[in-house]
Amino acid sequence: AIISENTDFCVGIRNATERGFTNGASFAFNETVDPGTKEYESFVKKLKATDFDILIANGQSPLTIAAMVKEVRLQGIEQPPRY
């Protein structure tokens, strides 16, 4: 699963990661958020309904990544985040 900030840098990381998938694999959850987003509750609620192994918190800044991971933990998701 991946939540990406909509910047050239983060979109590039998401696209490069997806190109590296093999055997037709894809992200089970793939959402893009606008830069400056501070509220991730709605995205994480959708994420909770998804079967996934890890979450890539793909933000441009440490504050963005921290906000993503904080909401994931607040909603009880225990899969390991990667950033």
Short mmCIF file of N, CA, C and O in Angstrom, two decimals:
data_model
loop_
_atom_site.label_atom_id
_atom_site.label_comp_id
_atom_site.label_asym_id
_atom_site.label_seq_id
_atom_site.Cartn_x
_atom_site.Cartn_y
_atom_site.Cartn_z
N ALA A 1 0.85 -1.17 0.00
CA ALA A 1 0.00 0.00 0.00
C ALA A 1 0.90 1.23 0.00
O ALA A 1 1.98 1.20 0.57
N ILE A 2 0.43 2.30 -0.64
CA ILE A 2 1.22 3.52 -0.70
C ILE A 2 0.31 4.74 -0.63
O ILE A 2 -0.76 4.75 -1.24
N ILE A 3 0.72 5.71 0.18
CA ILE A 3 0.11 7.04 0.17
C ILE A 3 1.22 7.99 -0.24
O ILE A 3 2.25 8.07 0.43
N SER A 4 1.05 8.68 -1.37
CA SER A 4 2.08 9.55 -1.92
C SER A 4 1.63 11.00 -1.91
O SER A 4 0.49 11.30 -2.25
N GLU A 5 2.56 11.88 -1.56
CA GLU A 5 2.31 13.30 -1.70
C GLU A 5 2.44 13.64 -3.18
O GLU A 5 3.31 13.11 -3.88
N ASN A 6 1.58 14.50 -3.68
CA ASN A 6 1.55 14.83 -5.11
C ASN A 6 2.62 15.88 -5.45
O ASN A 6 2.32 17.04 -5.69
N THR A 7 3.88 15.42 -5.42
CA THR A 7 5.01 16.24 -5.86
C THR A 7 5.77 15.44 -6.91
O THR A 7 5.65 14.20 -6.96
N ASP A 8 6.55 16.12 -7.73
CA ASP A 8 7.32 15.39 -8.75
C ASP A 8 8.20 14.32 -8.12
O ASP A 8 8.30 13.20 -8.64
N PHE A 9 8.83 14.64 -7.00
CA PHE A 9 9.72 13.71 -6.33
C PHE A 9 8.98 12.46 -5.87
O PHE A 9 9.38 11.33 -6.16
N CYS A 10 7.87 12.66 -5.15
CA CYS A 10 7.13 11.52 -4.60
C CYS A 10 6.43 10.70 -5.68
O CYS A 10 6.41 9.47 -5.61
N VAL A 11 5.89 11.36 -6.67
CA VAL A 11 5.26 10.63 -7.78
C VAL A 11 6.31 9.81 -8.51
O VAL A 11 6.07 8.66 -8.90
N GLY A 12 7.52 10.35 -8.67
CA GLY A 12 8.61 9.60 -9.29
C GLY A 12 8.98 8.36 -8.52
O GLY A 12 9.20 7.29 -9.09
N ILE A 13 9.03 8.48 -7.19
CA ILE A 13 9.33 7.32 -6.34
C ILE A 13 8.24 6.26 -6.49
O ILE A 13 8.52 5.07 -6.65
N ARG A 14 6.97 6.71 -6.44
CA ARG A 14 5.86 5.77 -6.58
C ARG A 14 5.94 5.04 -7.93
O ARG A 14 5.82 3.82 -8.00
N ASN A 15 6.15 5.79 -9.00
CA ASN A 15 6.19 5.19 -10.33
C ASN A 15 7.36 4.23 -10.49
O ASN A 15 7.22 3.15 -11.07
N ALA A 16 8.53 4.61 -9.97
CA ALA A 16 9.70 3.73 -10.06
C ALA A 16 9.48 2.45 -9.26
O ALA A 16 9.85 1.36 -9.70
N THR A 17 8.86 2.57 -8.10
CA THR A 17 8.57 1.39 -7.28
C THR A 17 7.62 0.46 -8.02
O THR A 17 7.83 -0.75 -8.08
N GLU A 18 6.59 1.04 -8.60
CA GLU A 18 5.60 0.23 -9.31
C GLU A 18 6.20 -0.46 -10.53
O GLU A 18 5.87 -1.61 -10.83
N ARG A 19 7.10 0.23 -11.22
CA ARG A 19 7.77 -0.39 -12.38
C ARG A 19 8.62 -1.58 -11.97
O ARG A 19 8.88 -2.47 -12.76
N GLY A 20 9.08 -1.60 -10.71
CA GLY A 20 9.90 -2.70 -10.23
C GLY A 20 9.12 -3.94 -9.84
O GLY A 20 9.70 -4.99 -9.59
N PHE A 21 7.80 -3.85 -9.80
CA PHE A 21 6.99 -5.02 -9.48
C PHE A 21 7.09 -6.05 -10.58
O PHE A 21 7.24 -5.72 -11.75
N THR A 22 6.98 -7.31 -10.21
CA THR A 22 7.03 -8.40 -11.18
C THR A 22 5.75 -9.21 -11.15
O THR A 22 4.94 -9.09 -10.23
N ASN A 23 5.56 -10.03 -12.15
CA ASN A 23 4.44 -10.96 -12.23
C ASN A 23 3.08 -10.28 -12.10
O ASN A 23 2.15 -10.81 -11.49
N GLY A 24 2.95 -9.07 -12.64
CA GLY A 24 1.66 -8.39 -12.64
C GLY A 24 1.25 -7.82 -11.31
O GLY A 24 0.10 -7.44 -11.13
N ALA A 25 2.17 -7.74 -10.36
CA ALA A 25 1.84 -7.20 -9.04
C ALA A 25 1.53 -5.71 -9.15
O ALA A 25 1.95 -5.04 -10.10
N SER A 26 0.80 -5.20 -8.18
CA SER A 26 0.51 -3.77 -8.12
C SER A 26 0.25 -3.39 -6.66
O SER A 26 0.16 -4.25 -5.79
N PHE A 27 0.13 -2.09 -6.42
CA PHE A 27 -0.20 -1.64 -5.08
C PHE A 27 -1.64 -2.05 -4.75
O PHE A 27 -2.54 -1.83 -5.55
N ALA A 28 -1.85 -2.60 -3.57
CA ALA A 28 -3.21 -2.95 -3.14
C ALA A 28 -3.99 -1.68 -2.82
O ALA A 28 -5.22 -1.67 -2.87
N PHE A 29 -3.29 -0.61 -2.48
CA PHE A 29 -3.88 0.68 -2.13
C PHE A 29 -2.92 1.73 -2.67
O PHE A 29 -1.72 1.69 -2.39
N ASN A 30 -3.43 2.67 -3.47
CA ASN A 30 -2.57 3.66 -4.11
C ASN A 30 -3.30 5.00 -4.12
O ASN A 30 -4.17 5.23 -4.94
N GLU A 31 -2.98 5.86 -3.15
CA GLU A 31 -3.63 7.16 -3.03
C GLU A 31 -2.60 8.27 -3.11
O GLU A 31 -1.47 8.11 -2.64
N THR A 32 -3.00 9.39 -3.69
CA THR A 32 -2.16 10.58 -3.79
C THR A 32 -2.83 11.72 -3.04
O THR A 32 -4.04 11.91 -3.18
N VAL A 33 -2.05 12.44 -2.25
CA VAL A 33 -2.58 13.57 -1.47
C VAL A 33 -1.87 14.85 -1.92
O VAL A 33 -0.73 14.83 -2.36
N ASP A 34 -2.57 15.95 -1.78
CA ASP A 34 -1.99 17.25 -2.14
C ASP A 34 -0.93 17.66 -1.13
O ASP A 34 -1.05 17.36 0.07
N PRO A 35 0.12 18.36 -1.60
CA PRO A 35 1.11 18.88 -0.66
C PRO A 35 0.43 19.76 0.39
O PRO A 35 -0.52 20.48 0.10
N GLY A 36 0.89 19.65 1.62
CA GLY A 36 0.31 20.43 2.70
C GLY A 36 -0.86 19.76 3.40
O GLY A 36 -1.40 20.31 4.35
N THR A 37 -1.26 18.58 2.92
CA THR A 37 -2.35 17.86 3.57
C THR A 37 -1.97 17.57 5.01
O THR A 37 -0.87 17.13 5.30
N LYS A 38 -2.88 17.82 5.91
CA LYS A 38 -2.63 17.58 7.33
C LYS A 38 -3.58 16.53 7.90
O LYS A 38 -3.34 15.97 8.96
N GLU A 39 -4.65 16.25 7.20
CA GLU A 39 -5.66 15.31 7.67
C GLU A 39 -5.65 14.07 6.79
O GLU A 39 -5.90 14.15 5.60
N TYR A 40 -5.29 12.94 7.39
CA TYR A 40 -5.18 11.69 6.64
C TYR A 40 -6.24 10.68 7.05
O TYR A 40 -6.23 9.55 6.59
N GLU A 41 -7.16 11.07 7.91
CA GLU A 41 -8.16 10.15 8.44
C GLU A 41 -8.95 9.47 7.33
O GLU A 41 -9.15 8.26 7.35
N SER A 42 -9.42 10.22 6.34
CA SER A 42 -10.25 9.63 5.28
C SER A 42 -9.46 8.63 4.45
O SER A 42 -9.98 7.58 4.06
N PHE A 43 -8.18 8.91 4.20
CA PHE A 43 -7.35 7.99 3.43
C PHE A 43 -7.10 6.72 4.23
O PHE A 43 -7.16 5.61 3.69
N VAL A 44 -6.82 6.88 5.51
CA VAL A 44 -6.51 5.71 6.34
C VAL A 44 -7.75 4.86 6.58
O VAL A 44 -7.66 3.64 6.65
N LYS A 45 -8.92 5.46 6.64
CA LYS A 45 -10.15 4.67 6.75
C LYS A 45 -10.30 3.75 5.54
O LYS A 45 -10.68 2.59 5.67
N LYS A 46 -10.01 4.26 4.34
CA LYS A 46 -10.05 3.42 3.14
C LYS A 46 -8.96 2.36 3.19
O LYS A 46 -9.18 1.22 2.79
N LEU A 47 -7.80 2.73 3.69
CA LEU A 47 -6.68 1.79 3.80
C LEU A 47 -7.03 0.61 4.70
O LEU A 47 -6.66 -0.53 4.42
N LYS A 48 -7.76 0.87 5.78
CA LYS A 48 -8.13 -0.20 6.72
C LYS A 48 -8.93 -1.31 6.05
O LYS A 48 -8.88 -2.46 6.50
N ALA A 49 -9.64 -0.99 5.00
CA ALA A 49 -10.45 -1.99 4.30
C ALA A 49 -9.64 -2.77 3.27
O ALA A 49 -10.19 -3.60 2.55
N THR A 50 -8.34 -2.53 3.22
CA THR A 50 -7.47 -3.14 2.21
C THR A 50 -6.58 -4.19 2.85
O THR A 50 -6.07 -4.00 3.94
N ASP A 51 -6.37 -5.28 2.13
CA ASP A 51 -5.44 -6.32 2.56
C ASP A 51 -4.06 -5.96 2.01
O ASP A 51 -3.86 -5.98 0.80
N PHE A 52 -3.11 -5.61 2.90
CA PHE A 52 -1.77 -5.24 2.45
C PHE A 52 -0.74 -5.68 3.48
O PHE A 52 -1.08 -5.96 4.63
N ASP A 53 0.52 -5.75 3.04
CA ASP A 53 1.60 -6.20 3.92
C ASP A 53 2.38 -5.06 4.55
O ASP A 53 2.74 -5.12 5.72
N ILE A 54 2.71 -4.03 3.75
CA ILE A 54 3.43 -2.88 4.27
C ILE A 54 2.81 -1.61 3.70
O ILE A 54 2.14 -1.64 2.68
N LEU A 55 3.07 -0.51 4.38
CA LEU A 55 2.62 0.80 3.90
C LEU A 55 3.83 1.64 3.58
O LEU A 55 4.74 1.78 4.42
N ILE A 56 3.87 2.18 2.39
CA ILE A 56 4.90 3.14 2.03
C ILE A 56 4.31 4.54 2.26
O ILE A 56 3.37 4.93 1.58
N ALA A 57 4.85 5.23 3.26
CA ALA A 57 4.44 6.61 3.55
C ALA A 57 5.38 7.49 2.72
O ALA A 57 6.50 7.77 3.11
N ASN A 58 4.91 7.89 1.55
CA ASN A 58 5.74 8.54 0.54
C ASN A 58 5.49 10.04 0.55
O ASN A 58 4.75 10.57 -0.26
N GLY A 59 6.11 10.72 1.52
CA GLY A 59 5.96 12.16 1.64
C GLY A 59 7.27 12.86 1.35
O GLY A 59 8.35 12.29 1.49
N GLN A 60 7.18 14.13 0.98
CA GLN A 60 8.36 14.92 0.65
C GLN A 60 9.14 15.33 1.89
O GLN A 60 10.35 15.42 1.86
N SER A 61 8.44 15.56 3.00
CA SER A 61 9.13 16.04 4.20
C SER A 61 8.89 15.08 5.37
O SER A 61 7.91 14.34 5.39
N PRO A 62 9.77 15.12 6.36
CA PRO A 62 9.57 14.29 7.55
C PRO A 62 8.24 14.59 8.25
O PRO A 62 7.62 13.68 8.80
N LEU A 63 7.79 15.84 8.24
CA LEU A 63 6.52 16.18 8.89
C LEU A 63 5.34 15.51 8.18
O LEU A 63 4.40 15.05 8.84
N THR A 64 5.38 15.46 6.86
CA THR A 64 4.31 14.80 6.11
C THR A 64 4.29 13.31 6.40
O THR A 64 3.24 12.73 6.65
N ILE A 65 5.46 12.70 6.39
CA ILE A 65 5.56 11.26 6.68
C ILE A 65 5.06 10.98 8.09
O ILE A 65 4.30 10.04 8.32
N ALA A 66 5.46 11.81 9.05
CA ALA A 66 5.04 11.62 10.44
C ALA A 66 3.53 11.72 10.57
O ALA A 66 2.91 10.93 11.30
N ALA A 67 2.91 12.67 9.87
CA ALA A 67 1.45 12.83 9.94
C ALA A 67 0.75 11.59 9.36
O ALA A 67 -0.26 11.13 9.91
N MET A 68 1.28 11.05 8.26
CA MET A 68 0.71 9.83 7.67
C MET A 68 0.79 8.67 8.66
O MET A 68 -0.21 8.00 8.94
N VAL A 69 1.97 8.43 9.20
CA VAL A 69 2.19 7.29 10.09
C VAL A 69 1.40 7.46 11.39
O VAL A 69 0.84 6.50 11.92
N LYS A 70 1.33 8.68 11.91
CA LYS A 70 0.57 8.92 13.13
C LYS A 70 -0.88 8.52 12.96
O LYS A 70 -1.45 7.83 13.83
N GLU A 71 -1.50 8.91 11.85
CA GLU A 71 -2.91 8.56 11.63
C GLU A 71 -3.09 7.06 11.46
O GLU A 71 -4.06 6.48 11.95
N VAL A 72 -2.14 6.42 10.78
CA VAL A 72 -2.20 4.96 10.62
C VAL A 72 -2.20 4.28 11.99
O VAL A 72 -3.00 3.39 12.25
N ARG A 73 -1.32 4.72 12.87
CA ARG A 73 -1.24 4.13 14.21
C ARG A 73 -2.47 4.45 15.05
O ARG A 73 -2.96 3.60 15.79
N LEU A 74 -2.98 5.69 14.94
CA LEU A 74 -4.18 6.07 15.69
C LEU A 74 -5.37 5.18 15.32
O LEU A 74 -6.22 4.91 16.16
N GLN A 75 -5.42 4.75 14.08
CA GLN A 75 -6.54 3.91 13.64
C GLN A 75 -6.25 2.41 13.82
O GLN A 75 -7.01 1.57 13.35
N GLY A 76 -5.17 2.08 14.48
CA GLY A 76 -4.90 0.69 14.85
C GLY A 76 -4.28 -0.18 13.78
O GLY A 76 -4.23 -1.40 13.94
N ILE A 77 -3.78 0.39 12.72
CA ILE A 77 -3.12 -0.41 11.69
C ILE A 77 -1.72 -0.73 12.16
O ILE A 77 -0.98 0.15 12.57
N GLU A 78 -1.35 -2.01 12.10
CA GLU A 78 -0.08 -2.43 12.65
C GLU A 78 0.94 -2.86 11.61
O GLU A 78 2.09 -3.16 11.96
N GLN A 79 0.57 -2.90 10.33
CA GLN A 79 1.55 -3.26 9.31
C GLN A 79 2.69 -2.24 9.34
O GLN A 79 2.47 -1.06 9.62
N PRO A 80 3.91 -2.71 9.06
CA PRO A 80 5.05 -1.81 9.18
C PRO A 80 5.07 -0.74 8.08
O PRO A 80 4.84 -1.06 6.91
N PRO A 81 5.34 0.51 8.48
CA PRO A 81 5.49 1.56 7.46
C PRO A 81 6.91 1.60 6.92
O PRO A 81 7.86 1.22 7.60
N ARG A 82 7.04 2.01 5.69
CA ARG A 82 8.34 2.27 5.05
C ARG A 82 8.29 3.68 4.52
O ARG A 82 7.26 4.16 4.10
N TYR A 83 9.42 4.35 4.50
CA TYR A 83 9.46 5.69 3.99
C TYR A 83 10.78 5.95 3.32
O TYR A 83 11.69 5.22 3.44
#
